[in-house]
mmCIF file of C-alpha atoms and ligand atoms in Angstrom:
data_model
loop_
_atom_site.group_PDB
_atom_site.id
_atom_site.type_symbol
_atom_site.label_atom_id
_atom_site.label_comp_id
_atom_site.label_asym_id
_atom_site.label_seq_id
_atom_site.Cartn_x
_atom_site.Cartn_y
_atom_site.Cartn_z
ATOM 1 C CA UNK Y 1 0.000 0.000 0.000
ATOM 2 C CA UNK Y 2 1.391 3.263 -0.770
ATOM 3 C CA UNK Y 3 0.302 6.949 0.598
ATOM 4 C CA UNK Y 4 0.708 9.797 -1.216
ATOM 5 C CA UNK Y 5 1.534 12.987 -0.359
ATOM 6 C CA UNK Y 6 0.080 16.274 -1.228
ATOM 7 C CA UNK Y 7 2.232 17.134 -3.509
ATOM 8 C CA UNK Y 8 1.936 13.739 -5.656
ATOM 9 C CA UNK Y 9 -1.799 14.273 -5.290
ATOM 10 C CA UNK Y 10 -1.822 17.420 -7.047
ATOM 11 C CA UNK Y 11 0.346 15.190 -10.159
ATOM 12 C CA UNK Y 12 -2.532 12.811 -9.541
ATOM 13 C CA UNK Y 13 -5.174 14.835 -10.570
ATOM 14 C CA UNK Y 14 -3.565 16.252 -13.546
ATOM 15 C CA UNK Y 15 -3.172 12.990 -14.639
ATOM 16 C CA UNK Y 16 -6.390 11.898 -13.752
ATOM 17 C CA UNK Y 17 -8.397 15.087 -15.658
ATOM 18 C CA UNK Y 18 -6.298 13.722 -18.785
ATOM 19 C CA UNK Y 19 -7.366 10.392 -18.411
ATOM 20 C CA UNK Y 20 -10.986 11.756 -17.824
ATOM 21 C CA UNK Y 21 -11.250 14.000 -20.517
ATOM 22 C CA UNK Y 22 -10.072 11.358 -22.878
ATOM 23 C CA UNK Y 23 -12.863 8.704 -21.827
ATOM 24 C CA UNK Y 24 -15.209 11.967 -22.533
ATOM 25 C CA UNK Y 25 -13.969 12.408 -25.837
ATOM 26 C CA UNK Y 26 -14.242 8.268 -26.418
ATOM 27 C CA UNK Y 27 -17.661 8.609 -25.828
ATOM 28 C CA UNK Y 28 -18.214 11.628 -27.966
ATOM 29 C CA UNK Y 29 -16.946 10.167 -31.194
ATOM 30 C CA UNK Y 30 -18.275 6.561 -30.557
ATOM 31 C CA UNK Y 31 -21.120 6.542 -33.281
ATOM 32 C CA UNK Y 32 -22.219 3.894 -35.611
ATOM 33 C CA UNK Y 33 -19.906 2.481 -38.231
ATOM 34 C CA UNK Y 34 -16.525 3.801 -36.508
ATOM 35 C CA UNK Y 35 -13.807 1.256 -36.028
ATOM 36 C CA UNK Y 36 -12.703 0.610 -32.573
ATOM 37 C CA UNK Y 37 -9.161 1.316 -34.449
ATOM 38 C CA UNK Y 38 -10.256 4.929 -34.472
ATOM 39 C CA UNK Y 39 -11.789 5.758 -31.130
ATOM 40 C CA UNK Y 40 -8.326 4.222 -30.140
ATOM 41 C CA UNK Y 41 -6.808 6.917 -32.071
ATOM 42 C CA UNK Y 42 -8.461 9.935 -31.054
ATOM 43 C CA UNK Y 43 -8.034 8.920 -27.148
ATOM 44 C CA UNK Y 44 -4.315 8.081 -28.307
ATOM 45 C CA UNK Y 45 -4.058 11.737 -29.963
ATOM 46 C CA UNK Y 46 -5.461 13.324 -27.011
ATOM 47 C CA UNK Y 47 -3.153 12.145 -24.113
ATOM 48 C CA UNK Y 48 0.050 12.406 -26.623
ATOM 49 C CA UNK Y 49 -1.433 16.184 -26.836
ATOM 50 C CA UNK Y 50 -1.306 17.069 -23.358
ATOM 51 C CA UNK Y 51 2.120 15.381 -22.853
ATOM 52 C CA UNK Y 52 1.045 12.193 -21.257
ATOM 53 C CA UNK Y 53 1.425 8.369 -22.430
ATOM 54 C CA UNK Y 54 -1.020 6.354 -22.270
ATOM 55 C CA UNK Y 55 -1.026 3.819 -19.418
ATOM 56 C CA UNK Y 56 -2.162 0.719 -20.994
ATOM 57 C CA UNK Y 57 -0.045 1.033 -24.513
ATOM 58 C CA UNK Y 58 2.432 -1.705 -24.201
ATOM 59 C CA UNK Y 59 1.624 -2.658 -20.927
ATOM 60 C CA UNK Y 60 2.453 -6.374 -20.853
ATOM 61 C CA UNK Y 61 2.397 -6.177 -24.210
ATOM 62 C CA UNK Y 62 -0.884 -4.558 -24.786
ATOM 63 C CA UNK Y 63 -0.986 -3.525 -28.182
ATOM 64 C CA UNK Y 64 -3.793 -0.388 -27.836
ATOM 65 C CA UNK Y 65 -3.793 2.594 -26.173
ATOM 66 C CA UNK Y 66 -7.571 1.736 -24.542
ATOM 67 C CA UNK Y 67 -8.928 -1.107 -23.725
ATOM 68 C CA UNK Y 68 -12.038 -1.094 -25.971
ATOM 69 C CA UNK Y 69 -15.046 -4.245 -25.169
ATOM 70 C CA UNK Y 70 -18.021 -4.276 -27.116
ATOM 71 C CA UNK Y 71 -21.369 -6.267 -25.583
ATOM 72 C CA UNK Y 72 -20.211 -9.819 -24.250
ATOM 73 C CA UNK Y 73 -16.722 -8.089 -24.361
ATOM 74 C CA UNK Y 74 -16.040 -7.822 -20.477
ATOM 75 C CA UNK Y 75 -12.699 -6.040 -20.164
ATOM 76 C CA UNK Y 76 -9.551 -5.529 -22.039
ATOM 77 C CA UNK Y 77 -10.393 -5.795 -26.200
ATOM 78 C CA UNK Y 78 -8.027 -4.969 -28.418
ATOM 79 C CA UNK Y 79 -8.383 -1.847 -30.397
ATOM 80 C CA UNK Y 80 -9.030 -3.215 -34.053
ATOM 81 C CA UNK Y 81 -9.722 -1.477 -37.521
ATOM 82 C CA UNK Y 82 -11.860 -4.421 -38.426
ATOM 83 C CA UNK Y 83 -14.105 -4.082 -35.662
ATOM 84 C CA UNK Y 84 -17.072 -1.531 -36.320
ATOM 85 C CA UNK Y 85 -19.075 -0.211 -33.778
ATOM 86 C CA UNK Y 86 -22.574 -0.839 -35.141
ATOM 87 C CA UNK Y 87 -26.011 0.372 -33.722
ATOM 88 C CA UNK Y 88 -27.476 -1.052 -30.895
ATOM 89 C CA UNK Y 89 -24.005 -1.927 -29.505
ATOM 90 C CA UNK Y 90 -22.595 -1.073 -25.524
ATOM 91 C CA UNK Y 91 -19.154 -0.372 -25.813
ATOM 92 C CA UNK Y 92 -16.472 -0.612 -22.586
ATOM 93 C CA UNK Y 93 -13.927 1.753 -22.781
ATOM 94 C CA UNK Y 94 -10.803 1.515 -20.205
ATOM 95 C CA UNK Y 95 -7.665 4.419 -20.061
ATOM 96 C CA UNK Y 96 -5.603 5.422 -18.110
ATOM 97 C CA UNK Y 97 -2.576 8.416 -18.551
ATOM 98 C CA UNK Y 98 1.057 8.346 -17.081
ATOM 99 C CA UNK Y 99 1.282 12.139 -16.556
ATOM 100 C CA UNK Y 100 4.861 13.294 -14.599
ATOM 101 C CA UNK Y 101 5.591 9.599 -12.997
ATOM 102 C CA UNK Y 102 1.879 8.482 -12.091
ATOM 103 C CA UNK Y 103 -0.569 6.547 -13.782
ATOM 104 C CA UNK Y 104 -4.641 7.478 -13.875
ATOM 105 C CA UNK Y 105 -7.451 4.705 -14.399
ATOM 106 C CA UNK Y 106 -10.789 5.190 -15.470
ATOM 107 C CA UNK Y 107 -13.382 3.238 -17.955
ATOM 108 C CA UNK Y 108 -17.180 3.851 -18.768
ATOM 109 C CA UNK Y 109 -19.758 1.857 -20.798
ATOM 110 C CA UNK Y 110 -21.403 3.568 -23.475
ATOM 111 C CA UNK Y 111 -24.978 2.730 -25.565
ATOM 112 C CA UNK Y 112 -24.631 3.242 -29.110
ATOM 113 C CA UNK Y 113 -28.046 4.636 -30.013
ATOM 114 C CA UNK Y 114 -31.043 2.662 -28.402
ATOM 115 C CA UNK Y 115 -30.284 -0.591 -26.551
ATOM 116 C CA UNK Y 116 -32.808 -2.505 -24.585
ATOM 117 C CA UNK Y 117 -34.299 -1.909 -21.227
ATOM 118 C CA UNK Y 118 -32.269 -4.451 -19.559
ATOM 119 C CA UNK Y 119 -29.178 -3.336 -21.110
ATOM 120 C CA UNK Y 120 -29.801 0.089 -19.896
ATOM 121 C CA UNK Y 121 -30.417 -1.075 -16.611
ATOM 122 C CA UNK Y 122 -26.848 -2.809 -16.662
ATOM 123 C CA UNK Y 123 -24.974 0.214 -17.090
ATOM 124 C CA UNK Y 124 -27.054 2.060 -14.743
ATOM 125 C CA UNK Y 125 -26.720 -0.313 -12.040
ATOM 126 C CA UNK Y 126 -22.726 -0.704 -13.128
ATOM 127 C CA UNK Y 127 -22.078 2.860 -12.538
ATOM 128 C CA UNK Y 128 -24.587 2.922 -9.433
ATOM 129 C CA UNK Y 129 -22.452 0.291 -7.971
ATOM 130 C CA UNK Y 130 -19.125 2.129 -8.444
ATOM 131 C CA UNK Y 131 -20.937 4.866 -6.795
ATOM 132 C CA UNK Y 132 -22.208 2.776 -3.910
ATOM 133 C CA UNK Y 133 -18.382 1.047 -3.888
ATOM 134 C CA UNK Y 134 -16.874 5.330 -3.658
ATOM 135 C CA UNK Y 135 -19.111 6.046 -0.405
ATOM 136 C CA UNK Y 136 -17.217 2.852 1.108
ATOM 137 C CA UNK Y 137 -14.020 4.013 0.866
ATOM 138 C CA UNK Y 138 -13.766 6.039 3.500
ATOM 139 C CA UNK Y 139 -10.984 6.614 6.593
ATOM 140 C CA UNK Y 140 -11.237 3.542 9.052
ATOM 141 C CA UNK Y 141 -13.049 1.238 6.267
ATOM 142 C CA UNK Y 142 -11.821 -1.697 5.189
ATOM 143 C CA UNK Y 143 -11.265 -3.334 1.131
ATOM 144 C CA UNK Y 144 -14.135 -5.360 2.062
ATOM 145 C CA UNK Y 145 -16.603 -2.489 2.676
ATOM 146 C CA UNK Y 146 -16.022 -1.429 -0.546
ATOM 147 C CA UNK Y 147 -16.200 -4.771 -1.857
ATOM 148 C CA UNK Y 148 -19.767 -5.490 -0.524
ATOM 149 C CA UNK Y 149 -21.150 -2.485 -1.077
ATOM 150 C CA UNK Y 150 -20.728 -3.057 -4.935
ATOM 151 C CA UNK Y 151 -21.668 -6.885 -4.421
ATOM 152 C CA UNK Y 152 -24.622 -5.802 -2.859
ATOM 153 C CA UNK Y 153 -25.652 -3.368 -4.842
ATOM 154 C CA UNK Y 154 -25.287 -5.461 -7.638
ATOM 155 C CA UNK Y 155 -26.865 -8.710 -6.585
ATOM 156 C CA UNK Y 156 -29.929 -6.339 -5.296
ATOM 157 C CA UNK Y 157 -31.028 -5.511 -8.905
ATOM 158 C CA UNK Y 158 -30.183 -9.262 -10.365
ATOM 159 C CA UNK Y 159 -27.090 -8.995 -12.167
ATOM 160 C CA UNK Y 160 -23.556 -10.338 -11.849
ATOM 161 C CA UNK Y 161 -20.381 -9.391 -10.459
ATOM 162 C CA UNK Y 162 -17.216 -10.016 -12.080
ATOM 163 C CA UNK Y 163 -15.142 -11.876 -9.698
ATOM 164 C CA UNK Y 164 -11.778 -12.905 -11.847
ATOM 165 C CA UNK Y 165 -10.716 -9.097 -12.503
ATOM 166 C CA UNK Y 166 -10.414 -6.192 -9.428
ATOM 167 C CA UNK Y 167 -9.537 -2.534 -8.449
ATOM 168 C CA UNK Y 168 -6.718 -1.742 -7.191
ATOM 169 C CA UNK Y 169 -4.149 1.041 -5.601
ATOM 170 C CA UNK Y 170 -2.762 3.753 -8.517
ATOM 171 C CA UNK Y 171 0.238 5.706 -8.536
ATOM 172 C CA UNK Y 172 3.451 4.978 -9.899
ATOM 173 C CA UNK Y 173 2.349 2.210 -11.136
ATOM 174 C CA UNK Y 174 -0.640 1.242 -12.851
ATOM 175 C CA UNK Y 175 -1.761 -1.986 -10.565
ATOM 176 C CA UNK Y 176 -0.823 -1.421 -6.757
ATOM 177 C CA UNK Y 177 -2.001 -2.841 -3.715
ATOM 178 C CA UNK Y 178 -4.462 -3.419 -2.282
ATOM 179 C CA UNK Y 179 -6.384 -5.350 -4.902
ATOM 180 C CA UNK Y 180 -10.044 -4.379 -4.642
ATOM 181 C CA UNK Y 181 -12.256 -7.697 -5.033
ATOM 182 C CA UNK Y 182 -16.026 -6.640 -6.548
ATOM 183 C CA UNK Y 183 -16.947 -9.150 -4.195
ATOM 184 C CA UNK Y 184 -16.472 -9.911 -0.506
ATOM 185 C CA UNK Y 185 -17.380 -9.551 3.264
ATOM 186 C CA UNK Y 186 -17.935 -6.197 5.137
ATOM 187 C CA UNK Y 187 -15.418 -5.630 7.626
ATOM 188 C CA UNK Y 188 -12.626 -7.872 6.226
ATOM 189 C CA UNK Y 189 -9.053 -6.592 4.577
ATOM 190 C CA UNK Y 190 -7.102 -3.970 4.707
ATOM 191 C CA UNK Y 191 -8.319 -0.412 6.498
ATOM 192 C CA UNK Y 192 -8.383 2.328 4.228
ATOM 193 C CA UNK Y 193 -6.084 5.636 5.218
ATOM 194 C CA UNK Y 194 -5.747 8.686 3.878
ATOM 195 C CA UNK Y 195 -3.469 9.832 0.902
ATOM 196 C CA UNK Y 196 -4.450 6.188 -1.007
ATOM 197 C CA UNK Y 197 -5.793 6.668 -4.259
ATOM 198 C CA UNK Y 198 -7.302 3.734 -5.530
ATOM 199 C CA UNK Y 199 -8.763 2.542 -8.681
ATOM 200 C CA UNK Y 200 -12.702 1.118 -8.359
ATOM 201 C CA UNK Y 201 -13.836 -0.514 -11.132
ATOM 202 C CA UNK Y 202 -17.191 -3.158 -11.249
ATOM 203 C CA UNK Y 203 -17.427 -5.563 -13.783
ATOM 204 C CA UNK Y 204 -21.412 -6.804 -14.055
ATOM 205 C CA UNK Y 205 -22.957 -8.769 -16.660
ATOM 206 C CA UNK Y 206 -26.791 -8.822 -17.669
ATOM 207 C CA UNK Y 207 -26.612 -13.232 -17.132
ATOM 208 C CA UNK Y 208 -24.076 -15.841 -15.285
ATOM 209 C CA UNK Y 209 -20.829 -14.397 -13.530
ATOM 210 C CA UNK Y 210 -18.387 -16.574 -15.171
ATOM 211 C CA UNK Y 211 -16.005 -15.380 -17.797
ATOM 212 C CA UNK Y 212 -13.776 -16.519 -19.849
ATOM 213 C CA UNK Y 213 -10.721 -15.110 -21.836
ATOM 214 C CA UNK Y 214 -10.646 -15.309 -26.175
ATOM 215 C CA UNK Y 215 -7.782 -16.867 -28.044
ATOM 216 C CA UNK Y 216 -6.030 -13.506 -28.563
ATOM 217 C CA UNK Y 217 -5.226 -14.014 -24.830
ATOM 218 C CA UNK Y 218 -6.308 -10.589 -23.968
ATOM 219 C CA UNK Y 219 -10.117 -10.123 -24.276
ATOM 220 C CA UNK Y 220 -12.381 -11.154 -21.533
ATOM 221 C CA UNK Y 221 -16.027 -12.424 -23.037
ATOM 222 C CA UNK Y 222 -19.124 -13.605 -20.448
ATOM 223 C CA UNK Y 223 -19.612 -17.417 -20.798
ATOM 224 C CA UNK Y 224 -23.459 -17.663 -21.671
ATOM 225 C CA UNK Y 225 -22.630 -14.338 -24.268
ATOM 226 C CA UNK Y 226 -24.459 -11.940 -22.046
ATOM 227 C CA UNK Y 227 -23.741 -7.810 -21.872
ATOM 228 C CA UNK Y 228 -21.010 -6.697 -19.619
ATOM 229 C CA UNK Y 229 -20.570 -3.472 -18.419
ATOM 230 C CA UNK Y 230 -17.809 -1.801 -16.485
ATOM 231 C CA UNK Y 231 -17.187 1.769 -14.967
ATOM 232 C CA UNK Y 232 -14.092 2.730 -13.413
ATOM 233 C CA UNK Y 233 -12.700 6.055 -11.257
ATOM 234 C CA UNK Y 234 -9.132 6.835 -9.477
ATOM 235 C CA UNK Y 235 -9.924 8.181 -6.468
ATOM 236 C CA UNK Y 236 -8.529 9.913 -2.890
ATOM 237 C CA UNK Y 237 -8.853 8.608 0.191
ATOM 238 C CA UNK Y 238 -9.180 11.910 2.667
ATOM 239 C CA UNK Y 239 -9.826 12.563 5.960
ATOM 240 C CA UNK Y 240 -12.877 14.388 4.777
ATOM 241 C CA UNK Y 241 -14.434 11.540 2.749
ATOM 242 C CA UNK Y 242 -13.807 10.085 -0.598
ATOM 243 C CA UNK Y 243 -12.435 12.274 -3.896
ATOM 244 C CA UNK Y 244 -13.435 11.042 -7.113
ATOM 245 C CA UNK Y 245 -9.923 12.263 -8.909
ATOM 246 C CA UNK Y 246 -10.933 11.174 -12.738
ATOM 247 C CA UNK Y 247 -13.258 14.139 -13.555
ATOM 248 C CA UNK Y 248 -13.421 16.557 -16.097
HETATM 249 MG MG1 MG R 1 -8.138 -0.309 -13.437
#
């Protein structure tokens, strides 16, 4: 677990704004009949503009600079100009900015045009549960809190939680601890101080929890084919509650 200071906060939230704005712009562009290729591109463009890298690009190998999951597509899908966003479609995006030594996370779920009831549902209750997992992380809480609050809230409305891929500390580096299960018991793991920034980030599909990963070894697909949906923010532990960092 690392704490940071006020001065690597401040960093933080530059970082973090780029980050944010980018996942704006992703959803701004993300209209029927672009490539996933290109929404790649123009969050690519944007962070390389403000004098950032992106966080993901390369990462063990990762070869986009967003994670970009369409539908069944739980996490991680690779960028692709044969892949068209088409009508109808929910589309994951994940990014994160290394901005003067420290990484930013965030990711949002986007309709494409109209979708189904239950599909809008999903990424309401998705981003309600992120919410619900936020107002957990406060001073003297534990990982757990957070984790249940998002199971709970999940499992209230009749979807699934994710239980493979978690949250996690940001800083320095991309993926630090704690891990943040989606899942798990109130009162259990490590109690939450202040200066961590952390990275929340449900994963909830419309059917079955279970996942499973495609032969390109990075995407993440739902077993019985259902939606997935997944919202993400970095944010700061304080004495005075928690910050949401990756705004706009
Ligand atoms: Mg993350």
């Amino acid at each position: 677990m690392v704490i940071k200071s006020a001065g690597e906060i401040e960093i933080m939230k530059e970082a973090c704004f780029i980050a944010a704005s980018a996942l704006k712009i992703a959803g701004e562009v993300m209209k029927p009949g672009v490539t996933t290729a290109y929404v790649n591109r123009v969050i690519d463009d944007f962070i390389t503009s403000k004098g950032a890298v992106p966080s993901f690009l390369g990462y063990n190998g990762f070869p986009g600079s967003a994670c970009i999951s369409i539908n069944n597509e739980v996490i991680h899908g690779i960028p692709s100009a044969t892949r068209m966003i088409n009508e109808g479609d929910i589309v994951s995006v994940d990014v994160g900015a290394f901005f003067k030594g420290f990484h930013s996370d965030n990711a949002a779920t986007f309709a494409v045009g109209e979708v189904s009831s239950d599909v809008r549902k999903l990424l309401e209750v998705t981003k309600e549960s992120l919410e619900a997992g936020i107002r957990a992380a406060t001073v003297g809480s534990r990982v757990g809190d957070i984790s249940n609050a998002i199971q709970s809230y999940v499992q209230k409305h009749g979807f699934s939680v994710v239980k493979e891929y978690v949250g996690h500390g940001v800083g320095r580096d991309l993926h630090e601890d704690p891990a943040i299960p989606n899942h798990g018991e109130a009162g259990q793991g490590l109690e939450l101080v202040s200066g961590m920034t952390l990275a929340i980030e449900p994963m909830v599909n419309l059917g079955k929890a279970y996942v499973k990963m495609l032969n390109d070894g990075w995407t993440v697909v739902t077993r019985d084919g259902s939606c997935s949906a997944h919202f993400e923010h970095t944010i700061w532990v304080t004495d005075s509650g928690p910050q949401i960092l990756t705004v706009v």
